[in-house]
């Protein structure tokens, strides 16, 4: 057994990035056979024997079905990763660089597959302390280690983050190299019951926030439009009922009717606002190459919601005060 050198130190934001980018492509909304693996890089620096990870950047996910355990970087990804390293990280103090990579094993045991060993060889040859972080959201949610083979005993876990960090024992052995686990710690929080239940709750948020397919924009558009339409319907319905009451000379009933309907409207508005807030958080966890194209479009959709709902309740209450 090789004893690990040092520790991996990471923070909550990195953990959230790994959860969000993984769960987007592997959650209860998606049939398990369509779950995809994600691949990202860990940037940071080395302090003694410790790896200090300062940021996780999501790059890509498996595009082909049944391609699990095969997530790969292409030429374009390598070039982009290197330019991010130079332009965004090397200029920091202390200079930062790629210290490893992360990928997901959704519903699959945490270990390094043959392809993972091949990837890790490349990183670890460049930097002997480079690390491979592997995350399985099912492990986090169920607090169990999925057996390597169906039917093998399931191992119960306690306070498990759903990820492990691996390093090759001896990269000189090439593809034959065995691997070991490197311990980690969070720099800005304690690993306790609260962290685990918050992380599990975050998985559920991500599941709600991302559509089944890749088309975030049309899903967000559809969601906001349908809720704005519901709000309009409640408003217009109340307004026409008010006119009926006026025609019938029952003006005294208007305040009560408006009050009742405004409760209904408030429920729809609050539900919409909650979801919009989740969309706002999730736009920070798009893959790097998507950001430039998608974030402005998402901002437009979210701003449209904000603008159109800003004075909604005030206008609604005015239905009662403005006697015609
Ligand atoms: Zn793997």
PDB file of N, CA and C in Angstrom, residues 246-312:
ATOM      1  N   UNK A 246     -69.812  45.390 -10.702  1.00  0.00           N
ATOM      2  CA  UNK A 246     -70.208  46.798 -10.857  1.00  0.00           C
ATOM      3  C   UNK A 246     -71.535  46.880 -11.613  1.00  0.00           C
ATOM      4  N   UNK A 247     -71.609  46.091 -12.714  1.00  0.00           N
ATOM      5  CA  UNK A 247     -72.831  46.096 -13.506  1.00  0.00           C
ATOM      6  C   UNK A 247     -74.039  45.685 -12.679  1.00  0.00           C
ATOM      7  N   UNK A 248     -73.785  44.715 -11.774  1.00  0.00           N
ATOM      8  CA  UNK A 248     -74.893  44.229 -10.963  1.00  0.00           C
ATOM      9  C   UNK A 248     -75.149  45.097  -9.730  1.00  0.00           C
ATOM     10  N   UNK A 249     -74.357  46.188  -9.611  1.00  0.00           N
ATOM     11  CA  UNK A 249     -74.511  47.063  -8.460  1.00  0.00           C
ATOM     12  C   UNK A 249     -74.068  46.434  -7.149  1.00  0.00           C
ATOM     13  N   UNK A 250     -73.115  45.474  -7.250  1.00  0.00           N
ATOM     14  CA  UNK A 250     -72.652  44.821  -6.018  1.00  0.00           C
ATOM     15  C   UNK A 250     -71.225  45.253  -5.681  1.00  0.00           C
ATOM     16  N   UNK A 251     -70.968  46.535  -5.824  1.00  0.00           N
ATOM     17  CA  UNK A 251     -69.618  47.085  -5.616  1.00  0.00           C
ATOM     18  C   UNK A 251     -69.026  46.730  -4.251  1.00  0.00           C
ATOM     19  N   UNK A 252     -69.893  46.613  -3.256  1.00  0.00           N
ATOM     20  CA  UNK A 252     -69.389  46.346  -1.905  1.00  0.00           C
ATOM     21  C   UNK A 252     -68.661  44.995  -1.807  1.00  0.00           C
ATOM     22  N   UNK A 253     -68.901  44.088  -2.749  1.00  0.00           N
ATOM     23  CA  UNK A 253     -68.232  42.768  -2.698  1.00  0.00           C
ATOM     24  C   UNK A 253     -66.829  42.792  -3.308  1.00  0.00           C
ATOM     25  N   UNK A 254     -66.520  43.875  -4.017  1.00  0.00           N
ATOM     26  CA  UNK A 254     -65.244  43.920  -4.758  1.00  0.00           C
ATOM     27  C   UNK A 254     -64.011  43.706  -3.869  1.00  0.00           C
ATOM     28  N   UNK A 255     -63.884  44.444  -2.741  1.00  0.00           N
ATOM     29  CA  UNK A 255     -62.663  44.276  -1.939  1.00  0.00           C
ATOM     30  C   UNK A 255     -62.426  42.825  -1.515  1.00  0.00           C
ATOM     31  N   UNK A 256     -63.475  42.118  -1.125  1.00  0.00           N
ATOM     32  CA  UNK A 256     -63.325  40.731  -0.681  1.00  0.00           C
ATOM     33  C   UNK A 256     -62.901  39.827  -1.837  1.00  0.00           C
ATOM     34  N   UNK A 257     -63.517  40.034  -2.998  1.00  0.00           N
ATOM     35  CA  UNK A 257     -63.166  39.235  -4.174  1.00  0.00           C
ATOM     36  C   UNK A 257     -61.699  39.452  -4.549  1.00  0.00           C
ATOM     37  N   UNK A 258     -61.292  40.720  -4.567  1.00  0.00           N
ATOM     38  CA  UNK A 258     -59.900  41.034  -4.931  1.00  0.00           C
ATOM     39  C   UNK A 258     -58.948  40.408  -3.908  1.00  0.00           C
ATOM     40  N   UNK A 259     -59.306  40.514  -2.646  1.00  0.00           N
ATOM     41  CA  UNK A 259     -58.464  39.951  -1.587  1.00  0.00           C
ATOM     42  C   UNK A 259     -58.281  38.434  -1.784  1.00  0.00           C
ATOM     43  N   UNK A 260     -59.384  37.735  -2.023  1.00  0.00           N
ATOM     44  CA  UNK A 260     -59.303  36.284  -2.223  1.00  0.00           C
ATOM     45  C   UNK A 260     -58.427  35.928  -3.424  1.00  0.00           C
ATOM     46  N   UNK A 261     -58.655  36.636  -4.528  1.00  0.00           N
ATOM     47  CA  UNK A 261     -57.905  36.334  -5.745  1.00  0.00           C
ATOM     48  C   UNK A 261     -56.433  36.707  -5.605  1.00  0.00           C
ATOM     49  N   UNK A 262     -56.170  37.726  -4.803  1.00  0.00           N
ATOM     50  CA  UNK A 262     -54.770  38.147  -4.663  1.00  0.00           C
ATOM     51  C   UNK A 262     -53.962  37.090  -3.897  1.00  0.00           C
ATOM     52  N   UNK A 263     -54.635  36.322  -3.025  1.00  0.00           N
ATOM     53  CA  UNK A 263     -53.942  35.211  -2.340  1.00  0.00           C
ATOM     54  C   UNK A 263     -53.481  34.185  -3.367  1.00  0.00           C
ATOM     55  N   UNK A 264     -54.351  33.874  -4.282  1.00  0.00           N
ATOM     56  CA  UNK A 264     -54.065  32.925  -5.353  1.00  0.00           C
ATOM     57  C   UNK A 264     -52.885  33.427  -6.202  1.00  0.00           C
ATOM     58  N   UNK A 265     -52.978  34.719  -6.563  1.00  0.00           N
ATOM     59  CA  UNK A 265     -51.928  35.315  -7.400  1.00  0.00           C
ATOM     60  C   UNK A 265     -50.584  35.300  -6.681  1.00  0.00           C
ATOM     61  N   UNK A 266     -50.614  35.597  -5.386  1.00  0.00           N
ATOM     62  CA  UNK A 266     -49.374  35.646  -4.603  1.00  0.00           C
ATOM     63  C   UNK A 266     -48.692  34.274  -4.577  1.00  0.00           C
ATOM     64  N   UNK A 267     -49.509  33.238  -4.508  1.00  0.00           N
ATOM     65  CA  UNK A 267     -48.947  31.874  -4.492  1.00  0.00           C
ATOM     66  C   UNK A 267     -48.181  31.601  -5.789  1.00  0.00           C
ATOM     67  N   UNK A 268     -48.801  31.925  -6.917  1.00  0.00           N
ATOM     68  CA  UNK A 268     -48.153  31.711  -8.222  1.00  0.00           C
ATOM     69  C   UNK A 268     -46.881  32.560  -8.326  1.00  0.00           C
ATOM     70  N   UNK A 269     -46.995  33.808  -7.868  1.00  0.00           N
ATOM     71  CA  UNK A 269     -45.848  34.720  -7.941  1.00  0.00           C
ATOM     72  C   UNK A 269     -44.682  34.207  -7.094  1.00  0.00           C
ATOM     73  N   UNK A 270     -44.980  33.757  -5.892  1.00  0.00           N
ATOM     74  CA  UNK A 270     -43.908  33.282  -5.001  1.00  0.00           C
ATOM     75  C   UNK A 270     -43.253  32.014  -5.533  1.00  0.00           C
ATOM     76  N   UNK A 271     -44.082  31.106  -6.041  1.00  0.00           N
ATOM     77  CA  UNK A 271     -43.530  29.891  -6.655  1.00  0.00           C
ATOM     78  C   UNK A 271     -42.600  30.240  -7.809  1.00  0.00           C
ATOM     79  N   UNK A 272     -43.069  31.177  -8.650  1.00  0.00           N
ATOM     80  CA  UNK A 272     -42.260  31.621  -9.788  1.00  0.00           C
ATOM     81  C   UNK A 272     -40.961  32.251  -9.325  1.00  0.00           C
ATOM     82  N   UNK A 273     -41.046  33.123  -8.334  1.00  0.00           N
ATOM     83  CA  UNK A 273     -39.837  33.780  -7.822  1.00  0.00           C
ATOM     84  C   UNK A 273     -38.829  32.769  -7.278  1.00  0.00           C
ATOM     85  N   UNK A 274     -39.321  31.752  -6.575  1.00  0.00           N
ATOM     86  CA  UNK A 274     -38.415  30.720  -6.051  1.00  0.00           C
ATOM     87  C   UNK A 274     -37.661  30.028  -7.171  1.00  0.00           C
ATOM     88  N   UNK A 275     -38.404  29.664  -8.214  1.00  0.00           N
ATOM     89  CA  UNK A 275     -37.778  28.964  -9.336  1.00  0.00           C
ATOM     90  C   UNK A 275     -36.797  29.883 -10.060  1.00  0.00           C
ATOM     91  N   UNK A 276     -37.188  31.145 -10.244  1.00  0.00           N
ATOM     92  CA  UNK A 276     -36.307  32.103 -10.918  1.00  0.00           C
ATOM     93  C   UNK A 276     -35.003  32.265 -10.121  1.00  0.00           C
ATOM     94  N   UNK A 277     -35.124  32.271  -8.791  1.00  0.00           N
ATOM     95  CA  UNK A 277     -33.909  32.364  -7.975  1.00  0.00           C
ATOM     96  C   UNK A 277     -33.006  31.156  -8.171  1.00  0.00           C
ATOM     97  N   UNK A 278     -33.614  29.981  -8.295  1.00  0.00           N
ATOM     98  CA  UNK A 278     -32.806  28.783  -8.555  1.00  0.00           C
ATOM     99  C   UNK A 278     -32.121  28.904  -9.927  1.00  0.00           C
ATOM    100  N   UNK A 279     -32.855  29.401 -10.938  1.00  0.00           N
ATOM    101  CA  UNK A 279     -32.234  29.611 -12.268  1.00  0.00           C
ATOM    102  C   UNK A 279     -31.046  30.575 -12.153  1.00  0.00           C
ATOM    103  N   UNK A 280     -31.233  31.619 -11.340  1.00  0.00           N
ATOM    104  CA  UNK A 280     -30.154  32.618 -11.191  1.00  0.00           C
ATOM    105  C   UNK A 280     -28.906  31.989 -10.600  1.00  0.00           C
ATOM    106  N   UNK A 281     -29.099  31.090  -9.633  1.00  0.00           N
ATOM    107  CA  UNK A 281     -27.947  30.425  -9.014  1.00  0.00           C
ATOM    108  C   UNK A 281     -27.298  29.473 -10.022  1.00  0.00           C
ATOM    109  N   UNK A 282     -28.122  28.726 -10.741  1.00  0.00           N
ATOM    110  CA  UNK A 282     -27.596  27.681 -11.619  1.00  0.00           C
ATOM    111  C   UNK A 282     -26.845  28.215 -12.838  1.00  0.00           C
ATOM    112  N   UNK A 283     -27.116  29.457 -13.220  1.00  0.00           N
ATOM    113  CA  UNK A 283     -26.390  29.949 -14.403  1.00  0.00           C
ATOM    114  C   UNK A 283     -24.888  30.057 -14.117  1.00  0.00           C
ATOM    115  N   UNK A 284     -24.518  30.039 -12.820  1.00  0.00           N
ATOM    116  CA  UNK A 284     -23.093  30.043 -12.469  1.00  0.00           C
ATOM    117  C   UNK A 284     -22.431  28.685 -12.665  1.00  0.00           C
ATOM    118  N   UNK A 285     -23.244  27.668 -12.934  1.00  0.00           N
ATOM    119  CA  UNK A 285     -22.681  26.324 -13.029  1.00  0.00           C
ATOM    120  C   UNK A 285     -22.801  25.733 -14.429  1.00  0.00           C
ATOM    121  N   UNK A 286     -22.858  26.611 -15.417  1.00  0.00           N
ATOM    122  CA  UNK A 286     -22.837  26.137 -16.801  1.00  0.00           C
ATOM    123  C   UNK A 286     -21.410  25.738 -17.164  1.00  0.00           C
ATOM    124  N   UNK A 287     -21.288  24.879 -18.164  1.00  0.00           N
ATOM    125  CA  UNK A 287     -19.946  24.531 -18.626  1.00  0.00           C
ATOM    126  C   UNK A 287     -19.266  25.772 -19.215  1.00  0.00           C
ATOM    127  N   UNK A 288     -17.953  25.801 -19.108  1.00  0.00           N
ATOM    128  CA  UNK A 288     -17.200  27.001 -19.463  1.00  0.00           C
ATOM    129  C   UNK A 288     -17.527  27.510 -20.869  1.00  0.00           C
ATOM    130  N   UNK A 289     -17.598  26.592 -21.815  1.00  0.00           N
ATOM    131  CA  UNK A 289     -17.811  27.005 -23.212  1.00  0.00           C
ATOM    132  C   UNK A 289     -19.234  27.503 -23.472  1.00  0.00           C
ATOM    133  N   UNK A 290     -20.161  27.178 -22.581  1.00  0.00           N
ATOM    134  CA  UNK A 290     -21.548  27.614 -22.766  1.00  0.00           C
ATOM    135  C   UNK A 290     -21.768  29.035 -22.265  1.00  0.00           C
ATOM    136  N   UNK A 291     -20.917  29.456 -21.341  1.00  0.00           N
ATOM    137  CA  UNK A 291     -21.224  30.662 -20.573  1.00  0.00           C
ATOM    138  C   UNK A 291     -21.435  31.907 -21.430  1.00  0.00           C
ATOM    139  N   UNK A 292     -20.512  32.139 -22.338  1.00  0.00           N
ATOM    140  CA  UNK A 292     -20.551  33.362 -23.142  1.00  0.00           C
ATOM    141  C   UNK A 292     -21.851  33.464 -23.941  1.00  0.00           C
ATOM    142  N   UNK A 293     -22.297  32.323 -24.464  1.00  0.00           N
ATOM    143  CA  UNK A 293     -23.484  32.294 -25.300  1.00  0.00           C
ATOM    144  C   UNK A 293     -24.766  32.304 -24.459  1.00  0.00           C
ATOM    145  N   UNK A 294     -24.787  31.516 -23.368  1.00  0.00           N
ATOM    146  CA  UNK A 294     -26.040  31.308 -22.646  1.00  0.00           C
ATOM    147  C   UNK A 294     -26.354  32.353 -21.580  1.00  0.00           C
ATOM    148  N   UNK A 295     -25.338  32.854 -20.886  1.00  0.00           N
ATOM    149  CA  UNK A 295     -25.635  33.737 -19.756  1.00  0.00           C
ATOM    150  C   UNK A 295     -26.407  34.997 -20.172  1.00  0.00           C
ATOM    151  N   UNK A 296     -26.005  35.680 -21.269  1.00  0.00           N
ATOM    152  CA  UNK A 296     -26.810  36.860 -21.663  1.00  0.00           C
ATOM    153  C   UNK A 296     -28.258  36.499 -21.987  1.00  0.00           C
ATOM    154  N   UNK A 297     -28.471  35.348 -22.610  1.00  0.00           N
ATOM    155  CA  UNK A 297     -29.844  34.925 -22.937  1.00  0.00           C
ATOM    156  C   UNK A 297     -30.642  34.621 -21.668  1.00  0.00           C
ATOM    157  N   UNK A 298     -29.995  33.960 -20.713  1.00  0.00           N
ATOM    158  CA  UNK A 298     -30.669  33.656 -19.449  1.00  0.00           C
ATOM    159  C   UNK A 298     -30.995  34.952 -18.708  1.00  0.00           C
ATOM    160  N   UNK A 299     -30.031  35.879 -18.708  1.00  0.00           N
ATOM    161  CA  UNK A 299     -30.269  37.171 -18.036  1.00  0.00           C
ATOM    162  C   UNK A 299     -31.485  37.881 -18.631  1.00  0.00           C
ATOM    163  N   UNK A 300     -31.620  37.825 -19.954  1.00  0.00           N
ATOM    164  CA  UNK A 300     -32.782  38.457 -20.606  1.00  0.00           C
ATOM    165  C   UNK A 300     -34.084  37.860 -20.094  1.00  0.00           C
ATOM    166  N   UNK A 301     -34.113  36.547 -20.012  1.00  0.00           N
ATOM    167  CA  UNK A 301     -35.330  35.855 -19.571  1.00  0.00           C
ATOM    168  C   UNK A 301     -35.649  36.229 -18.122  1.00  0.00           C
ATOM    169  N   UNK A 302     -34.609  36.220 -17.284  1.00  0.00           N
ATOM    170  CA  UNK A 302     -34.826  36.508 -15.868  1.00  0.00           C
ATOM    171  C   UNK A 302     -35.210  37.972 -15.649  1.00  0.00           C
ATOM    172  N   UNK A 303     -34.592  38.876 -16.407  1.00  0.00           N
ATOM    173  CA  UNK A 303     -34.939  40.299 -16.290  1.00  0.00           C
ATOM    174  C   UNK A 303     -36.379  40.560 -16.726  1.00  0.00           C
ATOM    175  N   UNK A 304     -36.767  39.850 -17.775  1.00  0.00           N
ATOM    176  CA  UNK A 304     -38.143  39.980 -18.258  1.00  0.00           C
ATOM    177  C   UNK A 304     -39.135  39.591 -17.153  1.00  0.00           C
ATOM    178  N   UNK A 305     -38.839  38.495 -16.467  1.00  0.00           N
ATOM    179  CA  UNK A 305     -39.680  38.073 -15.343  1.00  0.00           C
ATOM    180  C   UNK A 305     -39.712  39.164 -14.267  1.00  0.00           C
ATOM    181  N   UNK A 306     -38.528  39.624 -13.883  1.00  0.00           N
ATOM    182  CA  UNK A 306     -38.448  40.636 -12.812  1.00  0.00           C
ATOM    183  C   UNK A 306     -39.261  41.876 -13.162  1.00  0.00           C
ATOM    184  N   UNK A 307     -39.082  42.344 -14.412  1.00  0.00           N
ATOM    185  CA  UNK A 307     -39.770  43.569 -14.830  1.00  0.00           C
ATOM    186  C   UNK A 307     -41.283  43.400 -14.835  1.00  0.00           C
ATOM    187  N   UNK A 308     -41.698  42.263 -15.403  1.00  0.00           N
ATOM    188  CA  UNK A 308     -43.142  42.073 -15.559  1.00  0.00           C
ATOM    189  C   UNK A 308     -43.846  41.722 -14.251  1.00  0.00           C
ATOM    190  N   UNK A 309     -43.095  41.314 -13.237  1.00  0.00           N
ATOM    191  CA  UNK A 309     -43.748  40.974 -11.962  1.00  0.00           C
ATOM    192  C   UNK A 309     -43.526  42.037 -10.886  1.00  0.00           C
ATOM    193  N   UNK A 310     -42.646  43.014 -11.203  1.00  0.00           N
ATOM    194  CA  UNK A 310     -42.224  43.992 -10.195  1.00  0.00           C
ATOM    195  C   UNK A 310     -43.414  44.664  -9.497  1.00  0.00           C
ATOM    196  N   UNK A 311     -44.375  45.204 -10.268  1.00  0.00           N
ATOM    197  CA  UNK A 311     -45.501  45.935  -9.670  1.00  0.00           C
ATOM    198  C   UNK A 311     -46.791  45.137  -9.679  1.00  0.00           C
ATOM    199  N   UNK A 312     -46.632  43.836  -9.892  1.00  0.00           N
ATOM    200  CA  UNK A 312     -47.824  43.014 -10.102  1.00  0.00           C
ATOM    201  C   UNK A 312     -48.794  43.065  -8.923  1.00  0.00           C
TER     202      UNK A 312
END
